[in-house]
C-alpha cells in the first residue's frame, strides 16, 4: 500500500493537487494521503478534508525524516519550493531511508518553474522538445539560475538514493485553485491587483509569448503521474522525466488588453487605454514585486514543445479561446479572495535579500 505526502498543501498548486487526488477516490483512500502545511490555522482548515495534516517546517531535516518514517510515506509531491534545493533533498533522503525499511519503491514528484527555461534566464534561444536532453542543458546552465540548480540537484540526488524522480514544470498557471487555503496564483493576480490599485494598465513594449495552463488541467497532470506510479506502469523519469505543464500559448500584451477592457466594463478603470512602463524600476513599483523578477516572471516566455505529458495521456481542456472567454474570472477571483496571498512573492523579496 502506498502513502503519499503533498508538501505546500496550503498553497495554490499543492492545495489544488490535494483536491484532485481526493476527487479521484479510486486512486488512494483518505488514510493514505498526508498533507504538509506550515501553520496551525492551515492545519485546522485542511483537517476537515479527512486526510492527515502534518504541521511541518520542511527546512528541518530531522522533522522531515521523522514524519516520512512515522507515516510510512513512499510517494512525495513537492510543491513548496522550486528555488530551495535543501527541502527537496531532505525529503528525498527521508524517502530513501524509509524505502529501505518498508521495502517499497519510492517516488519524488518535484515542482519546478518555467522560468528555468526562459531565454532571459540564460536558456538557449529557439524551440526545444522535452525529449531533447533537457537535463544535460539544465546541468550545464545550473549555476546561472537557482531553479535549474534545484532541478539538477533533485534528479541527481534521487538517482543516488534509489528514489524515482519526476520534474513537473508548470507554465503560467491561471484559474481559481481548488485547495482549502490559497486559491490564487501569482502572475495574473499581481497584474490584476496592480491595475486596480494604480487605476491604469501598463504593458511592456512588445508582445511576449508565454506558455500557460489552467490549474484544473495542471493538477490532472500530477494525478496522471500518480496513477501510473500506483499502477506500476513505467513512465519517463529521472533525467528523462520532465513533464512540462503547457496547455497553450498566450501573449502578455493581448492578455493585458483584454484585462483592461474587462476592468473598464466593470467600472474598475475609467478607460482601458494601455501605457508602457518607462523602465523596470517603475514596473517593479507598480507591480509591487522585486525589480530583478519583473522581466523574468511578468514579461518572459519559453519555446518548449512538450511530448512527454502525452505518454501519461494528458489532454488539457483549457485553450487560449477558453481563457479569453473567462478572463473576467481572473478579476473576480482577486476581488473575492483579496490580495494575492501566495507566499511566493514573499520568497522573491527574501531571495533578493539573499
Ligand atoms: N503559481 C504559478 O503560476 C507557478 C508556476 C510555475 C511554478 N510554480 C512553482 O510552484 C510552487 C508552488 O507555487 P504556488 O503558486 O502553489 O505557491 P504558494 O501558493 O505560495 O504555495 C507554496 C506553499 O508552500 C509552503 N511552504 C513554503 N516554504 C515552506 C517550508 N519551508 N515549510 C513548509 N511549507 C512551506 C507555503 O506555506 P505558507 O502558506 O505558510 O506560506 C505555501 O503554502 C512554487 O515553487 C512555484 O515557484 C508556480
PDB file of C-alpha atoms in Angstrom, residues 120-121 145 190 204 277-300 345 347-353:
ATOM      1  CA  UNK A 120      16.379  35.813 -20.334  1.00  0.00           C
ATOM      2  CA  UNK A 121      17.477  33.481 -17.527  1.00  0.00           C
ATOM      3  CA  UNK A 145      19.698  30.154 -12.264  1.00  0.00           C
ATOM      4  CA  UNK A 190      -0.389  40.555  -9.488  1.00  0.00           C
ATOM      5  CA  UNK A 204       5.997  46.163 -21.527  1.00  0.00           C
ATOM      6  CA  UNK A 277       6.293  51.033 -18.357  1.00  0.00           C
ATOM      7  CA  UNK A 278       9.064  53.642 -18.562  1.00  0.00           C
ATOM      8  CA  UNK A 279      11.598  51.176 -17.111  1.00  0.00           C
ATOM      9  CA  UNK A 280      11.889  48.053 -14.943  1.00  0.00           C
ATOM     10  CA  UNK A 281      12.242  50.036 -11.712  1.00  0.00           C
ATOM     11  CA  UNK A 282       8.868  51.719 -12.326  1.00  0.00           C
ATOM     12  CA  UNK A 283       7.333  48.362 -13.340  1.00  0.00           C
ATOM     13  CA  UNK A 284       8.548  46.820 -10.072  1.00  0.00           C
ATOM     14  CA  UNK A 285       6.993  49.652  -8.087  1.00  0.00           C
ATOM     15  CA  UNK A 286       3.696  49.456  -9.967  1.00  0.00           C
ATOM     16  CA  UNK A 287       3.510  45.657  -9.679  1.00  0.00           C
ATOM     17  CA  UNK A 288       4.824  45.544  -6.092  1.00  0.00           C
ATOM     18  CA  UNK A 289       7.466  42.912  -6.808  1.00  0.00           C
ATOM     19  CA  UNK A 290      11.290  42.933  -6.701  1.00  0.00           C
ATOM     20  CA  UNK A 291      12.832  44.577  -9.774  1.00  0.00           C
ATOM     21  CA  UNK A 292      15.065  41.620 -10.601  1.00  0.00           C
ATOM     22  CA  UNK A 293      11.998  39.368 -11.102  1.00  0.00           C
ATOM     23  CA  UNK A 294       9.933  41.800 -13.158  1.00  0.00           C
ATOM     24  CA  UNK A 295      11.182  40.712 -16.567  1.00  0.00           C
ATOM     25  CA  UNK A 296      11.545  37.040 -15.611  1.00  0.00           C
ATOM     26  CA  UNK A 297       8.035  36.467 -14.290  1.00  0.00           C
ATOM     27  CA  UNK A 298       5.933  39.202 -15.870  1.00  0.00           C
ATOM     28  CA  UNK A 299       7.415  39.528 -19.338  1.00  0.00           C
ATOM     29  CA  UNK A 300       9.148  36.284 -20.389  1.00  0.00           C
ATOM     30  CA  UNK A 345       6.041  36.974  -3.622  1.00  0.00           C
ATOM     31  CA  UNK A 347      10.006  34.378  -1.086  1.00  0.00           C
ATOM     32  CA  UNK A 348      11.024  36.524  -4.076  1.00  0.00           C
ATOM     33  CA  UNK A 349      11.644  39.501  -1.774  1.00  0.00           C
ATOM     34  CA  UNK A 350      13.522  37.170   0.596  1.00  0.00           C
ATOM     35  CA  UNK A 351      15.639  35.880  -2.306  1.00  0.00           C
ATOM     36  CA  UNK A 352      16.630  39.453  -3.240  1.00  0.00           C
ATOM     37  CA  UNK A 353      17.830  39.993   0.318  1.00  0.00           C
TER      38      UNK A 353
END
